[in-house]
Short mmCIF file of C-alpha atoms in Angstrom, two decimals:
data_model
loop_
_atom_site.label_atom_id
_atom_site.label_comp_id
_atom_site.label_asym_id
_atom_site.label_seq_id
_atom_site.Cartn_x
_atom_site.Cartn_y
_atom_site.Cartn_z
CA MET A 1268 -1.00 27.36 59.54
CA LYS A 1269 -4.65 27.63 60.44
CA ALA A 1270 -6.45 24.49 61.63
CA GLY A 1271 -8.79 24.49 58.61
CA ASN A 1272 -5.95 24.76 56.12
CA LEU A 1273 -3.98 22.04 57.93
CA LYS A 1274 -6.97 19.71 57.80
CA ARG A 1275 -7.41 20.30 54.06
CA ALA A 1276 -3.70 19.62 53.49
CA PHE A 1277 -3.89 16.28 55.33
CA THR A 1278 -7.05 15.34 53.40
CA LEU A 1279 -5.34 16.08 50.06
CA LEU A 1280 -2.31 14.05 51.13
CA TRP A 1281 -4.45 11.00 51.96
CA ILE A 1282 -6.18 11.29 48.57
CA CYS A 1283 -2.85 11.45 46.69
CA LEU A 1284 -1.02 8.69 48.59
CA PRO A 1285 -2.75 5.72 46.84
CA GLY A 1286 -1.86 7.20 43.46
CA LEU A 1287 1.77 7.69 44.45
CA VAL A 1288 1.97 4.05 45.50
CA LEU A 1289 0.18 2.56 42.50
CA LEU A 1290 1.48 4.80 39.69
CA THR A 1291 5.15 3.96 39.99
CA GLY A 1292 6.01 4.12 36.28
CA CYS A 1293 5.59 2.23 32.99
CA TRP A 1294 5.41 -1.52 33.52
CA ASP A 1295 7.21 -2.26 30.24
CA ARG A 1296 9.68 0.62 30.27
CA ARG A 1297 12.80 0.15 28.14
CA GLU A 1298 15.82 2.43 27.91
CA LEU A 1299 17.00 3.45 24.44
CA ASN A 1300 20.48 2.13 25.14
CA GLU A 1301 18.99 -1.33 25.78
CA VAL A 1302 17.10 -1.86 22.49
CA SER A 1303 17.68 -1.82 18.73
CA VAL A 1304 14.89 -0.04 16.85
CA ALA A 1305 13.73 -2.05 13.83
CA LEU A 1306 12.29 0.14 11.06
CA ALA A 1307 11.72 -2.59 8.46
CA ALA A 1308 11.46 -6.38 8.46
CA GLY A 1309 11.59 -9.05 5.80
CA ILE A 1310 10.53 -12.69 5.92
CA ASP A 1311 11.85 -15.26 3.43
CA MET A 1312 11.04 -18.97 3.24
CA VAL A 1313 14.21 -21.07 3.55
CA ASP A 1314 14.91 -24.71 4.46
CA GLY A 1315 11.34 -25.41 5.52
CA GLY A 1316 11.36 -22.46 7.91
CA TYR A 1317 11.77 -18.71 7.88
CA GLU A 1318 14.65 -16.30 7.60
CA VAL A 1319 13.77 -13.02 9.30
CA THR A 1320 15.76 -9.94 8.34
CA LEU A 1321 15.56 -6.71 10.33
CA GLN A 1322 16.80 -3.30 9.29
CA VAL A 1323 17.71 -1.55 12.54
CA VAL A 1324 18.93 1.95 13.28
CA ASP A 1325 22.54 2.44 14.31
CA PRO A 1326 22.07 4.99 17.13
CA SER A 1327 25.64 6.26 16.84
CA GLN A 1328 24.87 7.42 13.29
CA MET A 1329 21.80 9.49 14.12
CA SER A 1330 23.69 12.56 15.31
CA ARG A 1331 24.70 15.47 13.08
CA ASN A 1332 28.33 14.48 13.43
CA ARG A 1333 27.82 10.93 12.17
CA SER A 1334 30.60 9.21 10.25
CA ALA A 1335 30.20 9.09 6.49
CA ASP A 1336 32.07 5.77 6.41
CA ARG A 1337 29.48 3.93 8.47
CA SER A 1338 25.92 2.99 7.45
CA PRO A 1339 23.06 4.60 9.44
CA THR A 1340 21.31 1.21 9.55
CA LEU A 1341 22.37 -2.37 10.13
CA ILE A 1342 20.98 -5.54 8.58
CA VAL A 1343 20.66 -8.55 10.90
CA SER A 1344 18.99 -11.87 10.09
CA GLU A 1345 18.45 -15.31 11.51
CA LYS A 1346 16.65 -18.54 10.56
CA ASP A 1347 14.27 -20.79 12.47
CA LEU A 1348 11.03 -22.73 12.13
CA THR A 1349 8.93 -19.86 13.47
CA VAL A 1350 9.17 -16.10 12.94
CA TYR A 1351 9.18 -15.36 16.67
CA GLU A 1352 12.09 -17.73 17.36
CA ALA A 1353 14.09 -16.28 14.49
CA ILE A 1354 13.64 -12.74 15.84
CA ARG A 1355 14.69 -13.77 19.36
CA LYS A 1356 17.59 -15.76 17.93
CA ILE A 1357 19.00 -12.51 16.51
CA THR A 1358 20.01 -11.58 20.07
CA THR A 1359 22.78 -14.19 19.81
CA LYS A 1360 24.54 -11.87 17.38
CA ALA A 1361 23.33 -8.47 18.65
CA SER A 1362 23.96 -6.79 21.99
CA ARG A 1363 20.44 -5.35 22.16
CA LYS A 1364 16.94 -6.74 22.05
CA MET A 1365 14.95 -5.90 18.93
CA TYR A 1366 12.18 -3.31 19.35
CA ALA A 1367 9.42 -3.21 16.68
CA GLY A 1368 7.40 -0.27 18.00
CA HIS A 1369 8.53 1.94 15.09
CA LEU A 1370 8.22 -0.67 12.33
CA GLN A 1371 7.29 1.00 9.02
CA LEU A 1372 7.45 -1.77 6.43
CA LEU A 1373 7.20 -5.55 6.32
CA ILE A 1374 8.27 -7.43 3.18
CA LEU A 1375 7.14 -11.00 2.49
CA ASP A 1376 8.78 -13.03 -0.24
CA GLU A 1377 6.76 -14.50 -3.09
CA LYS A 1378 7.32 -18.11 -1.97
CA ILE A 1379 5.56 -17.45 1.32
CA ALA A 1380 2.73 -15.66 -0.48
CA LYS A 1381 2.11 -18.63 -2.78
CA GLN A 1382 1.98 -21.10 0.12
CA GLY A 1383 -0.04 -18.85 2.46
CA ILE A 1384 0.78 -15.75 4.50
CA ARG A 1385 -1.31 -16.38 7.64
CA GLU A 1386 1.33 -18.38 9.49
CA ALA A 1387 4.13 -15.91 8.74
CA LEU A 1388 1.98 -12.95 9.80
CA ASP A 1389 0.47 -14.42 12.97
CA LEU A 1390 3.07 -12.77 15.20
CA PHE A 1391 2.53 -9.34 13.65
CA PHE A 1392 -1.26 -9.60 14.02
CA ARG A 1393 -0.96 -10.85 17.61
CA ASP A 1394 1.90 -8.83 19.12
CA TYR A 1395 1.05 -5.56 20.89
CA GLU A 1396 4.43 -3.94 20.19
CA PRO A 1397 4.26 -2.94 16.47
CA ARG A 1398 2.00 -0.01 15.66
CA PRO A 1399 -0.91 -0.85 13.31
CA SER A 1400 0.22 1.65 10.67
CA PHE A 1401 3.08 -0.31 9.08
CA ASN A 1402 2.63 -1.40 5.46
CA ILE A 1403 3.06 -4.89 4.01
CA VAL A 1404 4.39 -5.60 0.49
CA LEU A 1405 5.55 -8.62 -1.51
CA SER A 1406 9.03 -9.08 -2.97
CA ARG A 1407 9.11 -10.10 -6.65
CA GLY A 1408 12.08 -11.89 -8.16
CA TYR A 1409 14.34 -11.13 -5.19
CA SER A 1410 14.36 -12.06 -1.53
CA ALA A 1411 13.07 -9.68 1.11
CA LYS A 1412 16.62 -9.67 2.51
CA ASP A 1413 18.00 -8.41 -0.83
CA ILE A 1414 15.49 -5.56 -0.96
CA LEU A 1415 16.19 -4.45 2.61
CA SER A 1416 19.92 -4.46 1.85
CA ILE A 1417 19.69 -1.89 -0.97
CA VAL A 1418 21.25 1.51 -0.16
CA THR A 1419 18.58 4.04 -1.10
CA PRO A 1420 19.31 7.52 -2.49
CA PHE A 1421 16.65 9.85 -1.12
CA GLU A 1422 16.54 9.08 2.60
CA VAL A 1423 19.31 8.42 5.11
CA LEU A 1424 17.24 5.53 6.51
CA PRO A 1425 16.38 3.05 3.70
CA ALA A 1426 13.20 1.92 5.50
CA ALA A 1427 11.93 5.51 5.44
CA ASP A 1428 12.68 5.71 1.71
CA LEU A 1429 10.74 2.49 1.02
CA TYR A 1430 7.80 3.54 3.20
CA LYS A 1431 7.51 7.09 1.86
CA SER A 1432 7.81 5.95 -1.75
CA LEU A 1433 4.89 3.56 -1.29
CA GLN A 1434 2.75 6.30 0.26
CA VAL A 1435 3.64 8.87 -2.41
CA SER A 1436 3.19 6.46 -5.34
CA GLU A 1437 -0.28 5.48 -4.10
CA ARG A 1438 -1.30 9.14 -4.04
CA ALA A 1439 0.42 10.20 -7.28
CA TRP A 1440 0.56 6.99 -9.36
CA ALA A 1441 -2.54 4.81 -9.20
CA PRO A 1442 -1.11 1.29 -9.92
CA THR A 1443 0.16 0.87 -6.34
CA ALA A 1444 -1.82 0.28 -3.17
CA ALA A 1445 -0.47 0.94 0.33
CA VAL A 1446 -1.96 -1.85 2.47
CA ASN A 1447 -1.26 -1.68 6.20
CA VAL A 1448 -1.54 -4.51 8.69
CA VAL A 1449 -5.09 -3.55 9.76
CA ASP A 1450 -6.27 -3.43 6.12
CA LEU A 1451 -4.78 -6.86 5.46
CA TYR A 1452 -6.31 -8.37 8.60
CA GLN A 1453 -9.75 -7.19 7.49
CA MET A 1454 -9.21 -8.58 3.99
CA LEU A 1455 -8.26 -11.95 5.45
CA THR A 1456 -11.19 -12.14 7.86
CA LYS A 1457 -14.09 -10.49 6.00
CA LYS A 1458 -16.23 -12.50 3.62
CA GLY A 1459 -16.83 -10.89 0.24
CA LEU A 1460 -13.37 -9.30 -0.01
CA GLU A 1461 -10.10 -10.97 -1.03
CA PRO A 1462 -6.63 -9.57 -0.15
CA VAL A 1463 -4.24 -7.66 -2.38
CA LEU A 1464 -0.65 -6.54 -1.76
CA THR A 1465 1.65 -4.34 -3.82
CA GLY A 1466 4.83 -5.92 -5.20
CA ILE A 1467 8.37 -4.60 -4.95
CA THR A 1468 11.36 -5.63 -7.03
CA LEU A 1469 14.96 -4.57 -7.77
CA ILE A 1470 16.45 -3.23 -10.99
CA GLY A 1471 20.04 -2.62 -12.07
CA ASP A 1472 23.16 -4.09 -10.48
CA VAL A 1473 21.82 -5.46 -7.20
CA ASP A 1474 25.20 -6.43 -5.74
CA LYS A 1475 26.62 -2.93 -6.25
CA GLY A 1476 23.33 -1.45 -5.03
CA LYS A 1477 23.97 -2.96 -1.60
CA LYS A 1478 27.15 -0.95 -1.13
CA SER A 1479 27.55 2.65 0.01
CA ASP A 1480 28.98 3.53 -3.42
CA ASN A 1481 25.40 3.21 -4.70
CA VAL A 1482 24.68 6.78 -3.56
CA LYS A 1483 28.08 8.36 -4.14
CA GLN A 1484 27.39 9.28 -7.77
CA GLN A 1485 24.48 10.85 -9.64
CA THR A 1486 23.06 7.57 -10.94
CA THR A 1487 22.61 4.57 -8.67
CA TYR A 1488 23.84 1.09 -9.61
CA GLY A 1489 20.76 -0.66 -8.25
CA GLU A 1490 17.40 0.50 -6.98
CA TYR A 1491 14.00 -0.76 -5.88
CA GLN A 1492 10.72 -0.32 -7.75
CA TYR A 1493 7.12 -0.96 -6.73
CA LYS A 1494 5.53 -3.06 -9.45
CA GLY A 1495 2.03 -4.52 -9.74
CA ILE A 1496 -0.64 -5.62 -7.30
CA GLY A 1497 -0.73 -9.23 -6.13
CA VAL A 1498 -4.12 -11.01 -6.06
CA PHE A 1499 -4.93 -13.55 -3.33
CA ARG A 1500 -7.52 -16.24 -2.74
CA ASP A 1501 -7.81 -16.32 1.04
CA ASP A 1502 -4.12 -16.09 2.06
CA LYS A 1503 -2.50 -17.59 -1.07
CA LEU A 1504 -1.12 -15.53 -3.96
CA LEU A 1505 -2.73 -16.35 -7.31
CA GLY A 1506 -0.91 -13.90 -9.57
CA TRP A 1507 -0.28 -10.27 -10.45
CA LEU A 1508 -2.36 -7.51 -11.99
CA ASN A 1509 -0.61 -5.63 -14.77
CA GLU A 1510 -0.23 -1.84 -14.63
CA SER A 1511 -3.55 -1.09 -16.33
CA ASP A 1512 -5.54 -3.57 -14.22
CA SER A 1513 -3.81 -2.31 -11.06
CA LYS A 1514 -4.95 1.20 -11.97
CA ALA A 1515 -8.50 -0.11 -12.48
CA TYR A 1516 -8.41 -1.62 -8.98
CA SER A 1517 -7.34 1.71 -7.48
CA TYR A 1518 -10.13 3.56 -9.30
CA VAL A 1519 -12.83 1.15 -8.14
CA MET A 1520 -11.54 1.11 -4.55
CA ASN A 1521 -11.41 4.93 -4.26
CA LYS A 1522 -7.63 4.92 -3.86
CA VAL A 1523 -6.85 7.44 -6.61
CA SER A 1524 -6.18 10.96 -5.42
CA SER A 1525 -3.98 11.88 -8.39
CA THR A 1526 -2.43 10.09 -11.34
CA VAL A 1527 -1.48 10.64 -14.97
CA GLY A 1528 -2.98 8.81 -17.91
CA LYS A 1529 -2.84 9.06 -21.67
CA ALA A 1530 -5.42 8.64 -24.43
CA LYS A 1531 -5.39 8.40 -28.21
CA CYS A 1532 -6.16 11.64 -30.00
CA PRO A 1533 -9.61 11.64 -31.61
CA GLY A 1534 -9.64 11.29 -35.38
CA GLY A 1535 -5.90 11.38 -35.90
CA GLU A 1536 -2.42 10.39 -34.81
CA GLY A 1537 -0.80 11.23 -31.51
CA GLU A 1538 -1.76 11.11 -27.86
CA PHE A 1539 -2.59 13.48 -25.06
CA ALA A 1540 -1.83 13.14 -21.36
CA VAL A 1541 -4.15 14.12 -18.52
CA GLU A 1542 -3.41 14.70 -14.85
CA VAL A 1543 -6.31 13.25 -12.86
CA THR A 1544 -6.95 15.63 -9.96
CA GLU A 1545 -10.02 13.97 -8.47
CA ALA A 1546 -11.62 10.55 -8.73
CA LYS A 1547 -14.55 9.19 -6.75
CA SER A 1548 -16.16 5.79 -7.10
CA SER A 1549 -19.46 4.42 -5.83
CA MET A 1550 -20.97 0.93 -5.99
CA LYS A 1551 -24.63 0.08 -6.40
CA PRO A 1552 -25.45 -3.64 -5.99
CA MET A 1553 -28.53 -4.80 -7.91
CA LEU A 1554 -30.62 -7.95 -8.21
CA VAL A 1555 -31.51 -8.61 -11.87
CA GLY A 1556 -33.46 -11.77 -12.55
CA GLY A 1557 -32.42 -13.11 -9.17
CA LYS A 1558 -28.73 -12.73 -10.03
CA PRO A 1559 -26.20 -10.24 -8.58
CA GLU A 1560 -25.25 -7.29 -10.77
CA MET A 1561 -22.97 -4.40 -9.85
CA HIS A 1562 -23.25 -0.83 -11.11
CA ILE A 1563 -20.13 1.30 -10.66
CA LYS A 1564 -20.21 5.06 -11.13
CA LEU A 1565 -16.88 6.82 -11.42
CA SER A 1566 -16.54 10.62 -11.36
CA VAL A 1567 -13.21 11.86 -12.71
CA GLU A 1568 -11.81 15.36 -13.15
CA GLY A 1569 -8.48 16.20 -14.73
CA ASN A 1570 -6.28 18.79 -16.40
CA ILE A 1571 -4.66 18.51 -19.80
CA GLY A 1572 -0.94 18.08 -19.27
CA GLU A 1573 0.44 17.34 -22.74
CA VAL A 1574 -0.96 17.27 -26.28
CA THR A 1575 0.76 15.80 -29.34
CA CYS A 1576 -2.17 15.82 -31.76
CA ALA A 1577 -3.46 18.47 -34.15
CA VAL A 1578 -6.39 19.98 -32.27
CA ASP A 1579 -7.53 23.53 -31.68
CA LEU A 1580 -8.72 23.71 -28.09
CA LYS A 1581 -10.25 27.13 -28.74
CA LYS A 1582 -12.91 25.19 -30.62
CA GLU A 1583 -15.55 23.60 -28.44
CA LYS A 1584 -15.88 20.50 -30.65
CA ASP A 1585 -12.14 19.73 -30.35
CA TYR A 1586 -12.27 20.22 -26.58
CA LEU A 1587 -15.31 17.95 -26.25
CA ALA A 1588 -13.68 15.37 -28.52
CA LEU A 1589 -10.65 15.18 -26.22
CA GLU A 1590 -12.95 14.90 -23.22
CA GLN A 1591 -14.82 12.02 -24.84
CA ALA A 1592 -11.56 10.26 -25.74
CA GLY A 1593 -10.43 10.55 -22.12
CA ARG A 1594 -13.78 9.24 -20.90
CA ASP A 1595 -13.62 6.25 -23.25
CA THR A 1596 -10.07 5.46 -22.11
CA ILE A 1597 -10.94 5.45 -18.41
CA HIS A 1598 -14.04 3.34 -19.14
CA HIS A 1599 -11.92 0.80 -21.03
CA ILE A 1600 -9.31 0.64 -18.23
CA VAL A 1601 -11.86 0.04 -15.48
CA ASP A 1602 -14.16 -2.26 -17.45
CA SER A 1603 -11.37 -4.46 -18.84
CA GLY A 1604 -9.58 -4.46 -15.47
CA ILE A 1605 -12.64 -5.88 -13.71
CA ARG A 1606 -13.28 -8.45 -16.46
CA ASN A 1607 -9.64 -9.56 -16.42
CA SER A 1608 -9.81 -10.05 -12.65
CA GLN A 1609 -13.00 -12.08 -13.07
CA GLN A 1610 -11.63 -14.26 -15.87
CA LEU A 1611 -8.00 -14.70 -14.78
CA TYR A 1612 -8.43 -15.09 -11.02
CA GLY A 1613 -12.15 -15.29 -10.23
CA VAL A 1614 -11.82 -13.71 -6.77
CA ASP A 1615 -13.58 -10.62 -5.46
CA ILE A 1616 -10.79 -8.16 -4.65
CA TYR A 1617 -13.16 -5.18 -4.94
CA GLY A 1618 -15.43 -5.96 -2.00
CA PHE A 1619 -18.55 -6.40 -4.13
CA GLY A 1620 -19.62 -9.13 -1.71
CA ILE A 1621 -19.54 -6.69 1.22
CA ALA A 1622 -21.78 -4.29 -0.73
CA PHE A 1623 -24.30 -7.07 -1.42
CA HIS A 1624 -24.14 -8.21 2.20
CA ARG A 1625 -25.13 -4.72 3.34
CA LYS A 1626 -27.99 -4.22 0.88
CA PHE A 1627 -29.32 -7.77 0.52
CA PRO A 1628 -28.38 -9.59 3.75
CA ALA A 1629 -30.88 -12.41 3.33
CA GLN A 1630 -29.76 -13.11 -0.23
CA TRP A 1631 -26.11 -12.85 0.78
CA HIS A 1632 -26.42 -15.75 3.24
CA LEU A 1633 -27.44 -17.93 0.28
CA TRP A 1634 -24.50 -16.76 -1.80
CA GLU A 1635 -21.57 -16.38 0.58
CA LYS A 1636 -20.32 -19.98 0.40
CA ASP A 1637 -19.78 -19.79 -3.37
CA TRP A 1638 -19.48 -16.03 -3.74
CA ASN A 1639 -16.32 -16.07 -5.85
CA SER A 1640 -18.06 -18.29 -8.42
CA ARG A 1641 -20.90 -15.77 -8.61
CA PHE A 1642 -18.42 -12.91 -8.80
CA LYS A 1643 -16.72 -14.56 -11.77
CA GLU A 1644 -19.99 -14.61 -13.74
CA MET A 1645 -21.36 -11.28 -12.50
CA HIS A 1646 -22.31 -8.53 -14.93
CA VAL A 1647 -20.62 -5.26 -13.98
CA LEU A 1648 -21.86 -2.00 -15.51
CA VAL A 1649 -19.38 0.89 -15.46
CA GLU A 1650 -20.53 4.51 -15.86
CA ILE A 1651 -17.98 7.32 -16.19
CA ASP A 1652 -18.62 11.00 -15.47
CA TYR A 1653 -15.49 12.64 -16.90
CA HIS A 1654 -14.53 16.29 -17.20
CA LEU A 1655 -11.43 18.20 -18.30
CA ARG A 1656 -11.07 21.40 -16.30
CA LYS A 1657 -7.82 23.19 -17.20
CA LEU A 1658 -5.80 23.44 -20.41
CA GLY A 1659 -2.55 24.86 -19.05
CA LYS A 1660 -0.76 28.11 -19.94
CA ILE A 1661 -1.06 27.51 -23.70
CA ILE A 1662 -4.17 26.38 -25.54
CA SER A 1663 -3.10 24.68 -28.76
CA PRO A 1664 -0.18 22.23 -29.10
CA LEU A 1665 3.18 24.02 -29.34
CA GLU A 1666 4.05 22.55 -32.73
CA SER A 1667 0.87 23.98 -34.26
CA LEU A 1668 1.70 27.55 -33.23
CA SER A 1669 3.43 29.77 -35.77
CA LYS A 1670 5.80 32.56 -34.81
CA SER A 1671 3.23 35.11 -35.91
CA GLU A 1672 0.82 33.82 -33.29
#
């Protein structure tokens, strides 16, 4: 080797040596055979403390040749005065340490929500291990442990079924809201915005739904269902929005990408259903006579999906009449939803306070201490820009068509 090349080789070696010494591997490395991967967690209030339930993957059941007689997940739980202690206490009955890096869903029971969720969630806000994308929901009528124990039909891993259903229902059915841990942290710490969480309950025969037989026939014995949006003041649950008011919340908060709604037929009996294909909302805070007033503009587009009234959609007046009926229905849903939230709960779940803070910062500093009282009395003006775009493959209702047509 030439002297110049040898010198360059030694120089490169001296440059690389510090890196070889310092970069020796991951400081918190864990082997897969040393941990249990928790995909979902539930926290219930019991005996003045917490019962933490984890749904963990059984690694032996993740291969293609897995046994049909053994569940792909295991449910483990333990009780203690703090959430962290309860999770660590699980190691007394499990051969592996719990790993939450792939956590998808956290379920809190309604008792915790009514007393305050900050304490129960402190670990999940503080710990570096869970990814910030997992969703949080509230159990209604059943414990979080019961819900995590249900054998679900559509996914091998029940946690994946619960998580995907929440995501899909938010996109395709407006009365649910997928709130992740980052969203909830912001709701709890920002002034002018109160938290909300979607509820989940069980229907059918719950005891049979916890057994593998639940998915061995065409109809399940027991199943879960997302139902309603819970309203909070600070970290305490006040109550639940019904389906219509939950849909209004999703419209105002720009969470509707698609949904289906119905409206009364104009001037006659029957109803028609519309698939909403696009919905965009904007807020315009105003000062009127020194008082806060909010103007909401909602742009909605949809396609006619079903018609059960006697209309001739070849006629422009009938088409426009349906469009107006749809517009009036959306306006009623949003307007009454906001008023019900104001009157029943009196807390700003829509973030109106944040909008006023941005546009009128000086005025906001005078209002922020009693903002919810001002929100309760605030006038909200709702404007709807609504259009029907497509009629489907037939124009008039099927029952109005004669064979000659």
